[in-house]
Amino acid sequence: MLLKCAAVLGSPSPFAQCVVFGWCLSSRELWAASQGPCVLCSDHYLLSGQLDMEGALTARDRVGIQDFVLLDETTEAAFLTNLKKRFSKDLIYTYVGTLIVSVNPYKELDIYNKKQMDTYMGVNFFELPPHIYALADNAYHTMLTEFNNHFILISGESGAGKTEASKKILQYYAVSCPSTTLLNTVRDKMLMSNPVLEAFGNAKTLKNDNSSRFGKYMDIQFNSEGDAVGGHILNYLLEKSRVVHQNHGERNFHIFYQLVEGGADDLLRQLGLERDVQHYNYLTQGECAIVSSINDRNDWKTVKNALQVINFDEINTNHLFGIVASVLHLGNIQFDSDSKASIYTHLMLFSSQLLGVDAQSLQEGLTFRKIEARKDQVLTPFTIDHAIYARDALAKAIYGQTFTWLVNRINESMENKDPSRKTVIGLLDIYGFEVFYVNSFEQFCINYCNEKLQQLFIQLTLKAEQDEYEAENIEWEPVQFFNNKIICDLVEEKHRGIISILDEECLRPGDATDLTFLERLEDKMGNHPHFVTHKLADKMTRKTLERGDFRLLHYAGEVTYCVLMCQSKNAIVKECFSTMDPDSRKRPETVATHFKSSLLKLTEILMAKEAWYIRCLKSNESKQPGQFDEALIRHQVKYLGLMEHLRVRRAGFAYRRKFDVFLKRYKPLCPATWPHWRGEPADGVEVLVQHLGYLPHEYKMGRTKIFIRHPRTLYATEDAYEKCKHELATRLQAKYKGYRAKGEFKKQKEAATKIETCWRGVQARKEKEKRAWAVKVIKKFIKGYMTRGQAKTTDNSEYLAFVRQSYLNRLKEKLPKTVLDKTTWLTPPVVLQETSEILRKLHYRLMVRKYVRGITPQKKAQLQLKATASSIFKGQKDSYPQSVAQPFVDTRISKCHIYSCSLTVLCSVFLQYSVPVIKYDRNGFKPRPRQLILTQTAAYVIEEAKIKQRVLYTSLKGISVSNLTDDIIVFHITCEDPKQKGDLVMQCNHLFEFLTKLSVIIEIQAGKESAVDFTTGQEPMVYKAKNGHLMVVS
Ligand SMILES: Nc1ncnc2c1ncn2[C@@H]1O[C@H](COP(=O)(O)OP(=O)(O)O)[C@@H](O)[C@H]1O
Ligand SMILES: [Mg+2]
């Protein structure tokens, strides 16, 4: 599982973090479980199957439970322990259902970056660890899908982190919503309205260095595509008294310090200001003008820049700062005993100049009371106190009006004029509940506002819960909780509430004072359990109350308000009147009534929307990181009604889910519901829970939801799911891989078929072309063939050309290889008969020529001898044809084999040829092997060392051979010479060679027959016949 993700949230145990993400898995996680990168940090990889649910539960406990609804006990102690556990690990957000409890960490946490925003975008609420982004994202997506309006109520006491939370949400929308250049401009304006409003509306208080001193409700408008297209701000009751008075340790509004510290020298000169905050009465009453946590110079730059973004031109900006400066100048105006502002008249001049009014009138206004009596105006001088009073009232009025003007200008710049329907998400960041040592009229308003919002919260949450049980037909036992309606009524009830009495007192003729007001209150509220005064209190309480005080027991604690302070505040009431049309006869509205009705309007606005809640808790009073002040937090948990809310959420049933959602998640746990349940989701859930073995008291089936009584039942189911999930993931993975592979295969197959088809098409087209061409050629050929004998036409000339070419090509392959081959010449077509004959002759001549050229002198001599042999024997002797192929040699007996004796004799004679022969005796024809040697002049018959006979060619009458196949040669010798032995009969195996050689020496011609008889027989033999002739059988 998400093994390394610990790195993301910096937990010491990777295990723990895995669980944070691991225990509420969804389809998205199934994907993740297939070893994708970690959902929070792309650097780390998921290792599936390393955690089981048991481990997960332990690890989950280590960082507490991320949804209080799943706490086993609903005690305050368990609640606080869980909160503390998580806070100690910097896990500042925890859910109570869809409500977020946020504890101010008083330190920068790295959980608001872009990566985190991306992580939470479009993810279901419970899929990731609690985060303000999860709430923002879910509100946004619900708005888009249901196309309705929402608001996020951020509540908590001063310094609990409300403003920060609202800024984080705004930033989230700025990043996560679709963006275009146009939308970005709107987005920038919305974002930049913040520093401007904070500069003019926030101040350092004892509770918070950047405390919002006005209430703010901001609507972000979205079109149907979810683009943030515009915004609108409603502001509530700016704490104007701060302009003229700050408690010890507090400051005036930031803008004054920013201007004096950061304004350019030129600007200060123009405005007549000095760069020294200590110089101004209005900035130094709290004696902490310079605070280390605030950098006024930097903030000044931010504000200047922001003003540009929200389209403030230079003139307006100058006017704006002119007013701020004029207030500072007013603050420094002193009055002398006759209440003339004579000492600092130059200040008066500066103020009037900056405010664009007549200095004389300003001075008169501040120092004289104007009484109108029957059309006459009487001016009576003020006392010093009154003059100071008038000065401060003016300063507050100017600042207050300017603030309203500023909000209007910002609204103008963020306004979207497109009339198409839009949905909104409202962000309510209103001042938190406040208790100071001295609590003024404004604190009264602020705390009243908080009472109203608490009332709204109670109504909405309880109502929603009750509606749900009712709608689902589930029995419902009301949870006991403190309903602060009683306090709201105490303040706002018509004719009986504090505001009504204040109104009456302010407007009643006669001498109304603060004390008469208090008396009236005591009269009316005498026995109200949440109202105490000095007079009404018991002994103990009385000690803690001044005579001019009244105390309200608010839902969040007791607050003592000082009516004497109201005296100084009466001017606010008056000032408010002064803004009314002087001619109007209508009874003017007091500030309190105005505030009451604006709160009523706000309630109406909010009631028409779907609510999301962020409950901010302050971790400690000293603004220190890492400090978890248990008592302080317990108090907040108590008055914010968190325990009640939790109990209501869990009343009877800790968990509920829509049938289809429940079935979708857990259906793998039951074979009957996996992978698909075909029937009604409710029936499927019933089958599923039966299979899981839920006992009847553990769950209830509503109309659309299943309600599970104990968290442990859900845990058990979740555990089972966790176990089966890995197996499931593998199966899904396998299926998916199979599906992908199949798809891929199909794609490839289709592609192959396509290519095949194309290729076949190409081939077929080629084939077709070839065939068409062939048909044409064949047609032509046939036509050419048919007209081959006719006059020349294109067809037949082509045909004939083809015939010629084809014949010549074939002829080329089949040419006779030898001169002797007279038969293989290819029969020519008619048109080529003549040519063929020429070619044939040429070819034979060529072959002959080649042959002749290739003959060596030896071969030539050989051939000549063969030719001679031919001329002698061809057709004369039967064995001649066989001898043709046998080549003649120069001699048959090498010199070394010739009997040496004869050699010496014969050496003088030129040796022509020698051959072994068998000589037959003349008498008896006895065969005797002899060597026959031919010389130029004679033939010698030699026997070993002896020349047996010499036959001179001159004495040779003739030579006989038979016409048969024998080898007998007869030398006919003239017998005139008695020394001569007569005819020589021999057998020689090389008859033709011998005789041819001899014929070269002497001329031999065919002559008559000799006394040798030749016959054919079965066996060749030679013997003397009866007639005395030599009988040769061959
Ligand atoms: N989420 C947070 N992370 C870090 N610091 C915070 C956070 N929320 C509040 N703070 C600190 O607490 C101070 C007071 O918060 P702020 O939102 O102005 O309180 P509130 O509006 O409830 O009076 C801030 O200036 C800031 O220093
Ligand atoms: Mg605030």
PDB file of C-alpha atoms in Angstrom, residues 505-600:
ATOM      1  CA  GLU A 505     -34.429  55.004  24.805  1.00  0.00           C
ATOM      2  CA  CYS A 506     -32.505  56.705  22.056  1.00  0.00           C
ATOM      3  CA  LEU A 507     -35.565  58.073  20.422  1.00  0.00           C
ATOM      4  CA  ARG A 508     -37.844  58.779  23.307  1.00  0.00           C
ATOM      5  CA  PRO A 509     -38.327  62.446  24.084  1.00  0.00           C
ATOM      6  CA  GLY A 510     -36.939  63.586  27.370  1.00  0.00           C
ATOM      7  CA  ASP A 511     -33.651  63.036  29.015  1.00  0.00           C
ATOM      8  CA  ALA A 512     -32.567  59.573  28.105  1.00  0.00           C
ATOM      9  CA  THR A 513     -29.286  58.566  29.657  1.00  0.00           C
ATOM     10  CA  ASP A 514     -27.313  55.356  29.844  1.00  0.00           C
ATOM     11  CA  LEU A 515     -28.566  54.751  33.321  1.00  0.00           C
ATOM     12  CA  THR A 516     -32.203  55.205  32.389  1.00  0.00           C
ATOM     13  CA  PHE A 517     -31.515  52.718  29.620  1.00  0.00           C
ATOM     14  CA  LEU A 518     -30.081  50.258  32.167  1.00  0.00           C
ATOM     15  CA  GLU A 519     -33.057  50.735  34.392  1.00  0.00           C
ATOM     16  CA  ARG A 520     -35.381  50.020  31.530  1.00  0.00           C
ATOM     17  CA  LEU A 521     -33.428  46.874  30.796  1.00  0.00           C
ATOM     18  CA  GLU A 522     -33.661  45.781  34.419  1.00  0.00           C
ATOM     19  CA  ASP A 523     -37.388  46.416  34.313  1.00  0.00           C
ATOM     20  CA  LYS A 524     -37.957  44.368  31.233  1.00  0.00           C
ATOM     21  CA  MET A 525     -35.437  41.549  31.638  1.00  0.00           C
ATOM     22  CA  GLY A 526     -35.525  41.349  35.405  1.00  0.00           C
ATOM     23  CA  ASN A 527     -35.699  37.625  35.670  1.00  0.00           C
ATOM     24  CA  HIS A 528     -34.198  36.498  32.446  1.00  0.00           C
ATOM     25  CA  PRO A 529     -31.688  33.696  33.119  1.00  0.00           C
ATOM     26  CA  HIS A 530     -29.140  35.154  30.724  1.00  0.00           C
ATOM     27  CA  PHE A 531     -29.288  38.759  31.860  1.00  0.00           C
ATOM     28  CA  VAL A 532     -27.647  40.138  34.991  1.00  0.00           C
ATOM     29  CA  THR A 533     -26.953  43.642  36.309  1.00  0.00           C
ATOM     30  CA  HIS A 534     -25.436  44.895  39.484  1.00  0.00           C
ATOM     31  CA  LYS A 535     -28.887  45.332  40.919  1.00  0.00           C
ATOM     32  CA  LEU A 536     -30.217  41.961  39.783  1.00  0.00           C
ATOM     33  CA  ALA A 537     -27.160  39.917  40.696  1.00  0.00           C
ATOM     34  CA  ASP A 538     -26.667  37.845  43.792  1.00  0.00           C
ATOM     35  CA  LYS A 539     -24.036  38.835  46.284  1.00  0.00           C
ATOM     36  CA  MET A 540     -21.213  36.934  44.718  1.00  0.00           C
ATOM     37  CA  THR A 541     -21.858  38.087  41.212  1.00  0.00           C
ATOM     38  CA  ARG A 542     -22.461  41.646  42.258  1.00  0.00           C
ATOM     39  CA  LYS A 543     -18.813  41.911  43.231  1.00  0.00           C
ATOM     40  CA  THR A 544     -17.824  41.395  39.651  1.00  0.00           C
ATOM     41  CA  LEU A 545     -20.215  43.952  38.254  1.00  0.00           C
ATOM     42  CA  GLU A 546     -20.019  47.723  38.142  1.00  0.00           C
ATOM     43  CA  ARG A 547     -23.135  49.744  38.577  1.00  0.00           C
ATOM     44  CA  GLY A 548     -23.249  50.790  34.948  1.00  0.00           C
ATOM     45  CA  ASP A 549     -22.728  47.246  33.636  1.00  0.00           C
ATOM     46  CA  PHE A 550     -25.044  44.587  32.384  1.00  0.00           C
ATOM     47  CA  ARG A 551     -23.971  41.023  31.748  1.00  0.00           C
ATOM     48  CA  LEU A 552     -25.206  38.634  29.145  1.00  0.00           C
ATOM     49  CA  LEU A 553     -24.705  34.914  29.511  1.00  0.00           C
ATOM     50  CA  HIS A 554     -23.896  34.169  25.904  1.00  0.00           C
ATOM     51  CA  TYR A 555     -23.755  30.679  24.469  1.00  0.00           C
ATOM     52  CA  ALA A 556     -19.998  31.121  24.391  1.00  0.00           C
ATOM     53  CA  GLY A 557     -19.575  32.610  27.798  1.00  0.00           C
ATOM     54  CA  GLU A 558     -20.404  35.557  29.975  1.00  0.00           C
ATOM     55  CA  VAL A 559     -19.730  39.040  28.699  1.00  0.00           C
ATOM     56  CA  THR A 560     -20.099  42.177  30.721  1.00  0.00           C
ATOM     57  CA  TYR A 561     -21.046  45.210  28.717  1.00  0.00           C
ATOM     58  CA  CYS A 562     -20.583  48.695  30.015  1.00  0.00           C
ATOM     59  CA  VAL A 563     -23.498  51.029  29.360  1.00  0.00           C
ATOM     60  CA  LEU A 564     -21.329  53.992  30.265  1.00  0.00           C
ATOM     61  CA  MET A 565     -19.268  53.168  27.244  1.00  0.00           C
ATOM     62  CA  CYS A 566     -22.459  53.390  25.365  1.00  0.00           C
ATOM     63  CA  GLN A 567     -22.600  57.015  26.286  1.00  0.00           C
ATOM     64  CA  SER A 568     -19.539  57.630  24.192  1.00  0.00           C
ATOM     65  CA  LYS A 569     -20.977  55.401  21.582  1.00  0.00           C
ATOM     66  CA  ASN A 570     -24.193  57.252  21.394  1.00  0.00           C
ATOM     67  CA  ALA A 571     -22.458  59.387  18.922  1.00  0.00           C
ATOM     68  CA  ILE A 572     -22.463  56.404  16.597  1.00  0.00           C
ATOM     69  CA  VAL A 573     -26.190  56.346  16.850  1.00  0.00           C
ATOM     70  CA  LYS A 574     -26.301  60.048  16.182  1.00  0.00           C
ATOM     71  CA  GLU A 575     -23.796  59.753  13.449  1.00  0.00           C
ATOM     72  CA  CYS A 576     -25.988  57.176  11.869  1.00  0.00           C
ATOM     73  CA  PHE A 577     -28.863  59.548  12.010  1.00  0.00           C
ATOM     74  CA  SER A 578     -26.762  62.202  10.395  1.00  0.00           C
ATOM     75  CA  THR A 579     -26.489  60.046   7.302  1.00  0.00           C
ATOM     76  CA  MET A 580     -30.229  60.009   6.992  1.00  0.00           C
ATOM     77  CA  ASP A 581     -32.033  62.453   4.840  1.00  0.00           C
ATOM     78  CA  PRO A 582     -32.613  65.415   7.171  1.00  0.00           C
ATOM     79  CA  ASP A 583     -35.969  66.147   5.620  1.00  0.00           C
ATOM     80  CA  SER A 584     -37.228  62.642   6.133  1.00  0.00           C
ATOM     81  CA  ARG A 585     -40.040  62.411   8.619  1.00  0.00           C
ATOM     82  CA  LYS A 586     -39.534  58.714   8.995  1.00  0.00           C
ATOM     83  CA  ARG A 587     -38.187  57.575  12.241  1.00  0.00           C
ATOM     84  CA  PRO A 588     -34.559  56.770  11.584  1.00  0.00           C
ATOM     85  CA  GLU A 589     -33.065  53.382  12.296  1.00  0.00           C
ATOM     86  CA  THR A 590     -30.475  52.976  15.028  1.00  0.00           C
ATOM     87  CA  VAL A 591     -27.194  51.216  14.336  1.00  0.00           C
ATOM     88  CA  ALA A 592     -28.297  48.264  16.407  1.00  0.00           C
ATOM     89  CA  THR A 593     -31.568  47.914  14.535  1.00  0.00           C
ATOM     90  CA  HIS A 594     -29.780  48.335  11.267  1.00  0.00           C
ATOM     91  CA  PHE A 595     -27.365  45.625  12.283  1.00  0.00           C
ATOM     92  CA  LYS A 596     -30.210  43.420  13.429  1.00  0.00           C
ATOM     93  CA  SER A 597     -32.018  43.711  10.159  1.00  0.00           C
ATOM     94  CA  SER A 598     -28.852  43.155   8.154  1.00  0.00           C
ATOM     95  CA  LEU A 599     -28.246  39.987  10.167  1.00  0.00           C
ATOM     96  CA  LEU A 600     -31.782  38.926   9.462  1.00  0.00           C
TER      97      LEU A 600
END
